[in-house]
PDB file of C-alpha atoms in Angstrom:
ATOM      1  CA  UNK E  24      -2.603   8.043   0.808  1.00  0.00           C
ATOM      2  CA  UNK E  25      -2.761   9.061   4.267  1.00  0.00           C
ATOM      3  CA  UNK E  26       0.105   7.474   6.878  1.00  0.00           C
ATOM      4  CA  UNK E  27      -1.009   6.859  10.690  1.00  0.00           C
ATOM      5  CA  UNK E  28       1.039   6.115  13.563  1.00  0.00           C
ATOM      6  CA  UNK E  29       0.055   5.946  17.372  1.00  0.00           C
ATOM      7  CA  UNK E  30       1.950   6.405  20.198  1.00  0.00           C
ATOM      8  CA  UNK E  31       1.312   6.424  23.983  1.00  0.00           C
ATOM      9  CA  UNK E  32      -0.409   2.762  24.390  1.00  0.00           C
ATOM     10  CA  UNK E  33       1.449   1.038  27.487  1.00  0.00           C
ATOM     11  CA  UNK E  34       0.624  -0.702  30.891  1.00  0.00           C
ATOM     12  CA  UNK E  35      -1.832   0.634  33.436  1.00  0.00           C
ATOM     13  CA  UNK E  36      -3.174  -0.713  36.879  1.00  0.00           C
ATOM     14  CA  UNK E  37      -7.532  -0.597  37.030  1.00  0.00           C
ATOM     15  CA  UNK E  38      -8.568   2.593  37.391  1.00  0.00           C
ATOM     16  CA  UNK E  39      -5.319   5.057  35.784  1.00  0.00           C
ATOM     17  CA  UNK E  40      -5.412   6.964  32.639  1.00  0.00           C
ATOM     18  CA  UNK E  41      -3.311   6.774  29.685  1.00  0.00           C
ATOM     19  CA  UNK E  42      -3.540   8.922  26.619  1.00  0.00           C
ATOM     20  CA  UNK E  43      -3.213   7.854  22.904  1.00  0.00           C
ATOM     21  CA  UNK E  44      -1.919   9.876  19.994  1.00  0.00           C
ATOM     22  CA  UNK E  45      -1.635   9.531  16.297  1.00  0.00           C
ATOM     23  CA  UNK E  46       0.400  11.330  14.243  1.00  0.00           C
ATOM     24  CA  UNK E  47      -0.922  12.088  10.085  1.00  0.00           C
ATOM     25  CA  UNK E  48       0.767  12.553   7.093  1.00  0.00           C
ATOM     26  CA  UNK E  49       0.558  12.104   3.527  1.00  0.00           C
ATOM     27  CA  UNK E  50      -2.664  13.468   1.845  1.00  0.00           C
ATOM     28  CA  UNK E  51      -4.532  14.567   4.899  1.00  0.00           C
ATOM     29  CA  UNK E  52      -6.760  17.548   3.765  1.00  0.00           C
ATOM     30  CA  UNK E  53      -9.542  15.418   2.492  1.00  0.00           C
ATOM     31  CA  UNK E  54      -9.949  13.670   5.710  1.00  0.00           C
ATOM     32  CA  UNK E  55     -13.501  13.953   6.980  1.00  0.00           C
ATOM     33  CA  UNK E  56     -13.275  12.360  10.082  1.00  0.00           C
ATOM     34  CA  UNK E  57     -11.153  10.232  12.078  1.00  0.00           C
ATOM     35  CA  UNK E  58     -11.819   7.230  15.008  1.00  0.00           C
ATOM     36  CA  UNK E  59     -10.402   4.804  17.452  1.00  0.00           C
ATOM     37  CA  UNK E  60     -11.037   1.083  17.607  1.00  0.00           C
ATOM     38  CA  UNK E  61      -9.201  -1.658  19.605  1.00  0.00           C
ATOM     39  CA  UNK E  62      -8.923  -5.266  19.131  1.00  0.00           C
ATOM     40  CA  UNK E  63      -8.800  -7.269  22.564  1.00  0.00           C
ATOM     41  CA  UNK E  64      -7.217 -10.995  22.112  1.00  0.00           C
ATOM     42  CA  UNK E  65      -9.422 -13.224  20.306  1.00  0.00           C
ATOM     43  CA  UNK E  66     -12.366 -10.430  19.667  1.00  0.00           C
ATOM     44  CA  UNK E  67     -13.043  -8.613  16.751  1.00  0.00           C
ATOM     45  CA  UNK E  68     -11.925  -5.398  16.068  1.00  0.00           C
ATOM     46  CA  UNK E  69     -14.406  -2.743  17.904  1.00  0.00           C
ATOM     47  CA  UNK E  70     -15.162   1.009  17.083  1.00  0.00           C
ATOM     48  CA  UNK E  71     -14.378   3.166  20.682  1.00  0.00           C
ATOM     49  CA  UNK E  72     -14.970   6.880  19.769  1.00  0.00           C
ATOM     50  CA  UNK E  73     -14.838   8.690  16.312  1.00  0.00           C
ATOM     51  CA  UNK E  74     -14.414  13.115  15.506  1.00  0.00           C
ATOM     52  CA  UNK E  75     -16.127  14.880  12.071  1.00  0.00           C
ATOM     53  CA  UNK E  76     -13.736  17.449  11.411  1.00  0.00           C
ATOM     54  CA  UNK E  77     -16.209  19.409   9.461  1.00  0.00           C
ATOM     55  CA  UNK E  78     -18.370  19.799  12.249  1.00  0.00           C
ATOM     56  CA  UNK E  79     -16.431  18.690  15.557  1.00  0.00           C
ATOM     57  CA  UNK E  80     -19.264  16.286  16.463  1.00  0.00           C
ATOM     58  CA  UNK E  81     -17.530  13.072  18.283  1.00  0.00           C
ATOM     59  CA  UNK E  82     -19.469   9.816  19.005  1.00  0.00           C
ATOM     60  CA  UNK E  83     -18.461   7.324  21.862  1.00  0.00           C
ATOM     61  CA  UNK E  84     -19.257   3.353  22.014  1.00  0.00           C
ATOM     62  CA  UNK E  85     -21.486   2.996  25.137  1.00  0.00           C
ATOM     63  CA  UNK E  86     -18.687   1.312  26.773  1.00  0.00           C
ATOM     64  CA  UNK E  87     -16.385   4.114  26.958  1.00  0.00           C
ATOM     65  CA  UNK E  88     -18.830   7.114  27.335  1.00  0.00           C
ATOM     66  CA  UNK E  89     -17.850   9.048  30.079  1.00  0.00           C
ATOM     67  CA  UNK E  90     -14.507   7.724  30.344  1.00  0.00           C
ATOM     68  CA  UNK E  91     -12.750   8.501  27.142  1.00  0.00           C
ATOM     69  CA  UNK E  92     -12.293  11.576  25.386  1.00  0.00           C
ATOM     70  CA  UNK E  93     -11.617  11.765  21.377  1.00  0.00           C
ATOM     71  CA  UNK E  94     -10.077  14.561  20.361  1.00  0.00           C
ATOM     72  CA  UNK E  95      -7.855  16.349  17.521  1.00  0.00           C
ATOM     73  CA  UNK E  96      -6.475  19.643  15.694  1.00  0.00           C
ATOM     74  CA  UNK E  97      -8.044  20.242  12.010  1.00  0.00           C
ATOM     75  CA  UNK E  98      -4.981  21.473  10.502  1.00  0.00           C
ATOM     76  CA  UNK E  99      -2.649  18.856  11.040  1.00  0.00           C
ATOM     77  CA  UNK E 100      -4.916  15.809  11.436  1.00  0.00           C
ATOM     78  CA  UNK E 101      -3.830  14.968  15.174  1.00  0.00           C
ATOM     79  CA  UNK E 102      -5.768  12.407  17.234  1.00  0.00           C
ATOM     80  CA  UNK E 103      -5.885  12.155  20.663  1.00  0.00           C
ATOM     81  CA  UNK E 104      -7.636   9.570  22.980  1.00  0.00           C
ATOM     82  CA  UNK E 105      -7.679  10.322  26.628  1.00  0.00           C
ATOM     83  CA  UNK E 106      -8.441   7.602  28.795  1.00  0.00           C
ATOM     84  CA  UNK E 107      -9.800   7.831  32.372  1.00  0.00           C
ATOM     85  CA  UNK E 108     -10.880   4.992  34.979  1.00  0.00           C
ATOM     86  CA  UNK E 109      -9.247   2.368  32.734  1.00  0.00           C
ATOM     87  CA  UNK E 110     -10.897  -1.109  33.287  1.00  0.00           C
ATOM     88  CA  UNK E 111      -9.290  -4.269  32.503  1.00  0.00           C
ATOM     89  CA  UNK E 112     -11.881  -4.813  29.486  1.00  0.00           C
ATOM     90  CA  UNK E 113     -10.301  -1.633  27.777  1.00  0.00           C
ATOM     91  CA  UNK E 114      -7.341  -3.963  27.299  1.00  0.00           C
ATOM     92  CA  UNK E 115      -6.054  -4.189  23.440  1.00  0.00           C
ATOM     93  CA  UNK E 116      -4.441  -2.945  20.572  1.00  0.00           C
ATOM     94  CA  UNK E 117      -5.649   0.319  19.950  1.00  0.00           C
ATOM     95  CA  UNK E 118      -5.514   1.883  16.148  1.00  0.00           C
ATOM     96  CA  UNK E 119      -6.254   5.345  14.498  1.00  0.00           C
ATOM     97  CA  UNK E 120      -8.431   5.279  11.994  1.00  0.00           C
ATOM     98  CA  UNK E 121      -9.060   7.878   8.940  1.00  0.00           C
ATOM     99  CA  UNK E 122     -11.639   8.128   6.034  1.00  0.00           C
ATOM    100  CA  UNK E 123     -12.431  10.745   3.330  1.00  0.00           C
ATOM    101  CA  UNK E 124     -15.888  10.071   3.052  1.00  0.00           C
ATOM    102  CA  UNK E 125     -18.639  11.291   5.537  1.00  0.00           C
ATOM    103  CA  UNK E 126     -22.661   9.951   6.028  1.00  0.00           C
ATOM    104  CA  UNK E 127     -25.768  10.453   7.585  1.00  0.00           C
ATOM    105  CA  UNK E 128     -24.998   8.261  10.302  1.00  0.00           C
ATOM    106  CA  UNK E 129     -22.002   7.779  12.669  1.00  0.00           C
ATOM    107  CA  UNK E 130     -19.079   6.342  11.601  1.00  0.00           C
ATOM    108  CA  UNK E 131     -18.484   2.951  13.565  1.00  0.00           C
ATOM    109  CA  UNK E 132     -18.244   0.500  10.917  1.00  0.00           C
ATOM    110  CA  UNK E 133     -14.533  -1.023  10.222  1.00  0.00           C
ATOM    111  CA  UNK E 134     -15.381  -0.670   6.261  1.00  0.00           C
ATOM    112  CA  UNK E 135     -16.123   3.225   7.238  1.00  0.00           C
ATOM    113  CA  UNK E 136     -12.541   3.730   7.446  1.00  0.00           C
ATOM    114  CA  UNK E 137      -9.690   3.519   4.731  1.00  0.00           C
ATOM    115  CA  UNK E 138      -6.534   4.104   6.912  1.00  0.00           C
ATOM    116  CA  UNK E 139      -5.522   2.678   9.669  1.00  0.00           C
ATOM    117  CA  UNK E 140      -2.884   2.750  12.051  1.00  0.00           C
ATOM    118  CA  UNK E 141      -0.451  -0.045  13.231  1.00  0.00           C
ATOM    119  CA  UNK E 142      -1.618  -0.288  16.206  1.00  0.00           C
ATOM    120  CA  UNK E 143      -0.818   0.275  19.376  1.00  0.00           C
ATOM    121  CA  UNK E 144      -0.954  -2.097  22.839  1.00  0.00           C
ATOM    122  CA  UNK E 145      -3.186  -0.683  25.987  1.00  0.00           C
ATOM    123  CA  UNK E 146      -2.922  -3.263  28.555  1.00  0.00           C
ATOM    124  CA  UNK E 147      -5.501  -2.550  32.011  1.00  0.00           C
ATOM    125  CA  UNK E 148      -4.068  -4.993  35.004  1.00  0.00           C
ATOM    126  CA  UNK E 149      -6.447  -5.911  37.853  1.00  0.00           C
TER     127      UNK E 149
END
C-alpha cells in the first residue's frame, strides 16, 4: 500500500502561482510513475500532468502546458506541482496520484492509477 497526502492547495487571485506537494509513504519503491488530476464542481475528475520515474519523461493535459510544472525526487516519491498564470478554470480539488504499473502510452486514465490522495482545494478568483 502506498499512503498520499497533499499539501499547499489554497486561494489565489487570476494570474498567481501556487505550488502543490504530496508527501509518500508506505510501499513506495515499486512506484512507476506518479500524476495530478483535479476535480472542478460538478465535472469529472481530469488528468493535469503525470512523471515516469524510470525515465523522468512528464506529460501535461493541453490545458496546463506551459503553465504547470510536474515534478518529484525518485528516492522518496515526492510530487510537486508548480502552478503559474493560474486561471479561474484551474479551480478544484487537486489529488496525487500513484501506480506500479507502466505502458506504452501516457498515463492519463483515472483507472491508470491505484493510489490516490485526499485531495486538496485550489481555488483561482477572477
Amino acid at each position: 500500500q502506498v499512503q498520499l497526502v497533499e499539501s499547499g492547495g489554497g486561494l489565489v487571485q487570476a494570474g498567481g502561482s501556487l505550488r502543490l506537494s504530496c508527501a509518500a509513504s508506505g510501499q513506495t519503491a515499486s512506484t512507476y510513475a506518479m500524476a495530478w488530476f483535479r476535480q472542478a464542481p460538478g465535472q469529472e475528475r481530469e488528468f493535469v500532468a503525470h512523471i515516469t520515474y524510470v525515465t523522468g519523461l512528464t506529460y501535461y493535459a493541453d490545458s496546463v502546458k506551459g503553465r504547470y510544472t510536474i515534478s518529484g525526487d525518485n528516492a522518496s516519491k515526492a510530487l510537486y506541482l508548480q502552478m503559474n498564470s493560474l486561471k479561474p478554470d484551474d479551480t478544484g480539488v487537486y489529488y496525487c496520484v500513484a501506480t506500479a504499473r507502466g505502458y506504452n502510452r501516457p498515463l492519463i486514465q483515472t483507472y491508470d492509477y491505484d493510489y490516490w490522495g485526499q485531495g486538496n482545494q485550489v481555488t483561482v478568483s477572477s
